[in-house]
Short mmCIF file of C-alpha atoms in Angstrom, two decimals:
data_model
loop_
_atom_site.label_atom_id
_atom_site.label_comp_id
_atom_site.label_asym_id
_atom_site.label_seq_id
_atom_site.Cartn_x
_atom_site.Cartn_y
_atom_site.Cartn_z
CA MET A 108 43.83 -29.42 -93.06
CA PRO A 109 41.16 -26.72 -93.02
CA VAL A 110 41.63 -24.03 -90.56
CA THR A 111 38.99 -23.72 -87.84
CA SER A 112 38.10 -21.12 -85.39
CA PRO A 113 37.62 -21.80 -81.70
CA ALA A 114 33.85 -21.93 -82.41
CA GLY A 115 34.60 -24.91 -84.75
CA ASP A 116 33.87 -23.27 -87.93
CA GLU A 117 35.99 -24.15 -90.98
CA VAL A 118 35.13 -20.96 -92.88
CA GLN A 119 36.12 -17.76 -91.02
CA LEU A 120 35.38 -14.15 -91.89
CA ALA A 121 38.60 -12.42 -92.45
CA ALA A 122 39.22 -8.79 -91.02
CA LEU A 123 41.56 -8.34 -93.89
CA HIS A 124 39.18 -8.63 -96.48
CA VAL A 125 36.39 -7.03 -94.77
CA GLY A 126 38.93 -3.88 -94.31
CA HIS A 127 39.71 -4.03 -98.06
CA THR A 128 35.98 -3.91 -99.14
CA VAL A 129 35.59 -0.87 -96.74
CA ASP A 130 38.48 1.01 -98.19
CA HIS A 131 37.32 0.36 -101.68
CA LEU A 132 33.78 1.57 -100.88
CA GLU A 133 35.34 4.67 -98.97
CA ARG A 134 37.21 5.42 -102.48
CA ARG A 135 34.03 5.06 -104.49
CA ILE A 136 32.10 7.42 -102.14
CA ARG A 137 34.77 9.82 -102.28
CA ALA A 138 35.17 9.79 -106.04
CA ARG A 139 31.45 10.52 -106.71
CA PHE A 140 30.68 12.74 -103.52
CA GLY A 141 33.92 13.87 -102.29
CA ASP A 142 34.48 14.74 -98.57
CA ARG A 143 31.01 14.33 -97.55
CA GLY A 144 29.70 13.04 -94.11
CA LEU A 145 29.13 9.78 -95.75
CA THR A 146 32.70 9.47 -96.58
CA ARG A 147 33.87 10.34 -93.16
CA ALA A 148 31.44 7.61 -92.00
CA ALA A 149 33.27 5.05 -94.13
CA LEU A 150 36.50 6.21 -92.76
CA ASP A 151 35.03 5.60 -88.99
CA LEU A 152 33.98 2.21 -90.28
CA ARG A 153 37.38 1.32 -91.62
CA ARG A 154 38.93 2.44 -88.15
CA LEU A 155 36.67 0.16 -86.21
CA VAL A 156 37.59 -2.85 -88.53
CA ASP A 157 41.07 -2.35 -87.53
CA GLU A 158 40.12 -1.87 -83.96
CA VAL A 159 37.93 -4.88 -83.94
CA GLU A 160 40.76 -7.02 -85.38
CA SER A 161 43.39 -5.88 -82.81
CA VAL A 162 40.97 -6.27 -80.00
CA THR A 163 39.76 -9.71 -80.88
CA GLU A 164 43.13 -10.86 -81.55
CA GLN A 165 44.20 -9.60 -78.05
CA SER A 166 40.87 -11.00 -76.61
CA ASN A 167 41.79 -14.45 -78.09
CA VAL A 168 45.06 -14.78 -76.51
CA ARG A 169 43.85 -13.80 -73.09
CA LEU A 170 40.98 -16.15 -73.64
CA ARG A 171 43.17 -18.95 -74.28
CA ARG A 172 45.33 -18.16 -71.37
CA THR A 173 42.59 -17.56 -68.81
CA THR A 174 40.79 -20.87 -69.98
CA LEU A 175 43.88 -22.72 -69.33
CA ILE A 176 44.25 -21.35 -65.76
CA ALA A 177 40.47 -21.72 -65.18
CA ARG A 178 40.41 -25.54 -66.20
CA THR A 179 43.49 -26.26 -64.23
CA THR A 180 42.05 -24.47 -61.12
CA SER A 181 38.70 -26.43 -61.70
CA VAL A 182 40.55 -29.68 -61.98
CA THR A 183 42.59 -29.01 -58.69
CA ILE A 184 39.39 -28.18 -57.03
CA VAL A 185 37.77 -31.44 -58.06
CA VAL A 186 40.86 -33.40 -57.09
CA ALA A 187 41.22 -31.46 -53.59
CA THR A 188 37.27 -32.23 -53.07
CA VAL A 189 37.60 -35.79 -53.82
CA VAL A 190 40.68 -36.37 -51.57
CA LEU A 191 38.97 -34.52 -48.61
CA LEU A 192 35.81 -36.33 -48.92
CA THR A 193 37.43 -39.86 -49.23
CA PHE A 194 39.68 -38.89 -46.17
CA SER A 195 36.62 -37.85 -44.17
CA LEU A 196 34.69 -40.95 -45.11
CA ARG A 197 37.57 -43.34 -44.31
CA ASN A 198 37.98 -41.82 -41.10
CA ALA A 199 34.39 -42.09 -40.19
CA ILE A 200 34.14 -45.70 -41.39
CA ARG A 201 37.49 -46.54 -39.55
CA ASP A 202 36.43 -44.76 -36.22
CA GLY A 203 32.94 -45.82 -36.46
CA LEU A 204 29.77 -43.81 -35.61
CA GLU A 205 27.95 -45.46 -33.02
CA ARG A 206 24.65 -43.51 -33.39
CA SER A 207 23.00 -42.65 -36.47
CA GLU A 208 22.58 -38.81 -35.55
CA ASP A 209 26.32 -38.75 -35.51
CA TRP A 210 26.25 -39.18 -39.17
CA VAL A 211 24.37 -35.89 -39.64
CA PRO A 212 27.29 -33.48 -39.38
CA LEU A 213 29.37 -35.76 -41.61
CA ILE A 214 26.54 -35.83 -44.44
CA GLU A 215 26.14 -32.01 -44.00
CA SER A 216 29.88 -31.38 -44.37
CA VAL A 217 29.75 -33.70 -47.51
CA ILE A 218 27.02 -31.60 -49.08
CA ASN A 219 28.40 -28.47 -48.19
CA ASP A 220 31.76 -29.40 -49.91
CA LEU A 221 30.09 -30.54 -53.04
CA VAL A 222 27.85 -27.38 -53.38
CA PHE A 223 30.91 -25.01 -52.87
CA SER A 224 32.84 -26.87 -55.15
CA SER A 225 30.13 -26.92 -57.83
CA ILE A 226 29.62 -23.31 -57.60
CA ALA A 227 33.59 -22.69 -57.93
CA MET A 228 33.69 -24.88 -60.91
CA LEU A 229 30.73 -23.33 -62.73
CA PHE A 230 32.21 -19.86 -62.06
CA LEU A 231 35.66 -20.74 -63.22
CA TRP A 232 34.17 -22.49 -66.32
CA ALA A 233 32.31 -19.32 -67.52
CA PHE A 234 34.79 -16.92 -66.22
CA PRO A 235 37.07 -16.72 -69.28
CA GLU A 236 34.38 -15.75 -71.81
CA ARG A 237 32.76 -13.37 -69.28
CA ARG A 238 35.96 -11.55 -68.75
CA GLU A 239 36.17 -10.79 -72.35
CA ARG A 240 32.51 -9.96 -72.77
CA ARG A 241 32.76 -6.41 -71.78
CA THR A 242 35.32 -5.30 -74.38
CA LEU A 243 33.56 -6.91 -77.17
CA LEU A 244 30.24 -5.59 -76.02
CA ARG A 245 31.75 -2.07 -76.05
CA LEU A 246 32.75 -2.57 -79.67
CA LEU A 247 29.44 -3.90 -80.57
CA HIS A 248 27.83 -0.83 -79.02
CA ARG A 249 30.01 1.60 -81.17
CA LEU A 250 29.07 -0.26 -84.42
CA ARG A 251 25.34 -0.04 -83.36
CA SER A 252 25.90 3.79 -82.89
CA LEU A 253 27.64 3.92 -86.34
CA ALA A 254 24.76 2.09 -88.17
CA HIS A 255 22.46 4.81 -86.77
CA VAL A 256 24.72 7.40 -88.01
CA ILE A 257 24.77 6.03 -91.53
CA ASP A 258 20.92 5.70 -91.30
CA MET A 259 20.88 9.43 -90.27
CA HIS A 260 22.74 10.21 -93.59
CA GLN A 261 20.00 8.77 -95.68
CA LEU A 262 17.02 10.17 -93.60
CA SER A 263 16.82 13.41 -95.47
CA LYS A 264 17.47 11.94 -98.98
CA ASP A 265 13.86 12.01 -100.10
CA PRO A 266 13.19 10.31 -103.62
CA GLU A 267 10.28 12.24 -104.25
CA GLN A 268 12.42 15.44 -104.65
CA VAL A 269 13.81 14.23 -108.07
CA SER A 270 10.03 13.52 -109.19
CA PRO A 271 8.76 16.03 -111.83
CA GLY A 272 5.72 16.84 -109.70
CA TYR A 273 7.50 17.56 -106.50
CA THR A 274 6.46 20.77 -104.64
CA ARG A 275 8.84 22.28 -102.08
CA THR A 276 7.69 23.70 -98.82
CA SER A 277 9.43 26.02 -96.60
CA GLU A 278 10.63 23.14 -94.35
CA SER A 279 11.81 20.87 -97.08
CA VAL A 280 15.34 19.83 -96.72
CA THR A 281 17.14 19.97 -100.05
CA HIS A 282 19.77 17.09 -100.65
CA GLY A 283 20.96 18.63 -103.91
CA LEU A 284 21.15 15.17 -105.66
CA ASP A 285 19.79 14.15 -109.08
CA ALA A 286 18.09 10.52 -109.44
CA ASP A 287 21.26 8.86 -110.58
CA GLN A 288 23.32 10.49 -107.58
CA LEU A 289 20.62 9.58 -105.07
CA HIS A 290 20.54 6.17 -106.21
CA HIS A 291 24.29 5.65 -105.74
CA TYR A 292 24.03 7.48 -102.40
CA LEU A 293 21.37 5.47 -101.05
CA ASP A 294 23.07 2.10 -102.34
CA TYR A 295 26.40 3.29 -100.66
CA CYS A 296 24.54 3.50 -97.38
CA SER A 297 23.01 0.18 -97.77
CA GLU A 298 26.61 -1.38 -98.59
CA MET A 299 27.90 0.40 -95.57
CA LEU A 300 25.26 -0.98 -93.33
CA SER A 301 25.96 -4.64 -94.44
CA LEU A 302 29.76 -4.04 -93.77
CA THR A 303 28.85 -2.84 -90.48
CA ALA A 304 27.19 -6.11 -89.75
CA LYS A 305 30.25 -8.07 -91.20
CA THR A 306 32.44 -6.11 -88.85
CA ALA A 307 30.26 -6.92 -85.81
CA ALA A 308 30.42 -10.76 -86.96
CA LEU A 309 34.40 -10.25 -86.58
CA CYS A 310 33.73 -10.18 -82.89
CA ALA A 311 32.14 -13.71 -83.03
CA GLU A 312 35.25 -15.30 -84.76
CA HIS A 313 36.93 -16.20 -81.62
CA SER A 314 33.88 -16.35 -79.20
CA THR A 315 31.12 -18.79 -78.20
CA ASP A 316 29.68 -16.44 -75.64
CA GLU A 317 25.91 -16.49 -76.01
CA VAL A 318 25.59 -12.87 -75.13
CA ILE A 319 28.03 -11.83 -77.63
CA LEU A 320 26.38 -14.01 -80.41
CA ASN A 321 22.81 -12.73 -79.63
CA THR A 322 23.95 -8.98 -79.62
CA ILE A 323 25.73 -9.63 -83.00
CA SER A 324 22.40 -11.26 -84.13
CA THR A 325 20.60 -8.33 -82.79
CA LEU A 326 22.94 -5.77 -84.77
CA GLU A 327 22.64 -7.93 -87.89
CA THR A 328 18.80 -7.70 -87.85
CA MET A 329 18.88 -4.09 -87.37
CA THR A 330 21.26 -3.19 -90.32
CA THR A 331 19.13 -5.61 -92.53
CA GLU A 332 15.81 -3.75 -91.54
CA LEU A 333 17.56 -0.34 -92.05
CA SER A 334 18.90 -1.66 -95.43
CA ASN A 335 15.41 -2.74 -96.48
CA LYS A 336 14.06 0.65 -95.74
CA ILE A 337 16.84 2.37 -98.01
CA TRP A 338 15.91 -0.18 -100.84
CA GLN A 339 12.27 0.91 -100.53
CA LYS A 340 13.41 4.45 -101.19
CA ILE A 341 15.49 3.31 -104.10
CA SER A 342 12.60 1.67 -105.86
CA LEU A 343 10.69 4.85 -105.72
CA LEU A 344 13.44 6.50 -107.81
CA PRO A 345 12.75 7.05 -111.59
CA ARG A 346 14.17 4.33 -113.87
CA PRO A 347 17.34 5.31 -115.72
CA GLU A 348 15.38 5.51 -119.04
CA ALA A 349 13.09 8.04 -117.35
CA VAL A 350 15.93 10.33 -116.10
CA HIS A 351 16.83 13.28 -118.30
#
């Protein structure tokens, strides 16, 4: 039998594999560039993968427990409301109401009971996921901040600096990388942005909260757009055969 997530998906994104991929990327960056800022950003991402895994597992346990309590309370409210309405209507029919205006307070009472019961049920039905929303949104905010940090690392990596006709100015920021190193650096940034989006997607493995899903979708769109800009830079680099 295939394993399914609470959202009903048969295929799940595993935090273990995402973490191993981030570890490998961090080692690749360190082997080529040593202990640079990008290496530390990869370490930050690895810590966030572990935190997301831990928090989502705890959140899933709390969600199941809270959902059970909320559903049980909802059923209790429905049963209690039906019993009270049945009792009230039975007494009204048994005792009899001589005038039509005597039915007005009874009808108002029935409507109020139905309205308040419906409000309570709607609140309890949505409460479990809303209770976990704040924790997950906090993690997603940190991942969004990390994505901007990764983008900051590549902003000063100007591909024109490796062009033969490049002319420095007094305000030029020298990155000190040749074309091959710059290609790898930008490629690592793109990979890290993709893994940031994958880490964000881990937050949705045990959630069907529309706010969480929309936030993750927005983050994925942002990392894709940032990655596209990086690949535009890569496309401007000299081809390997042109590098001496």
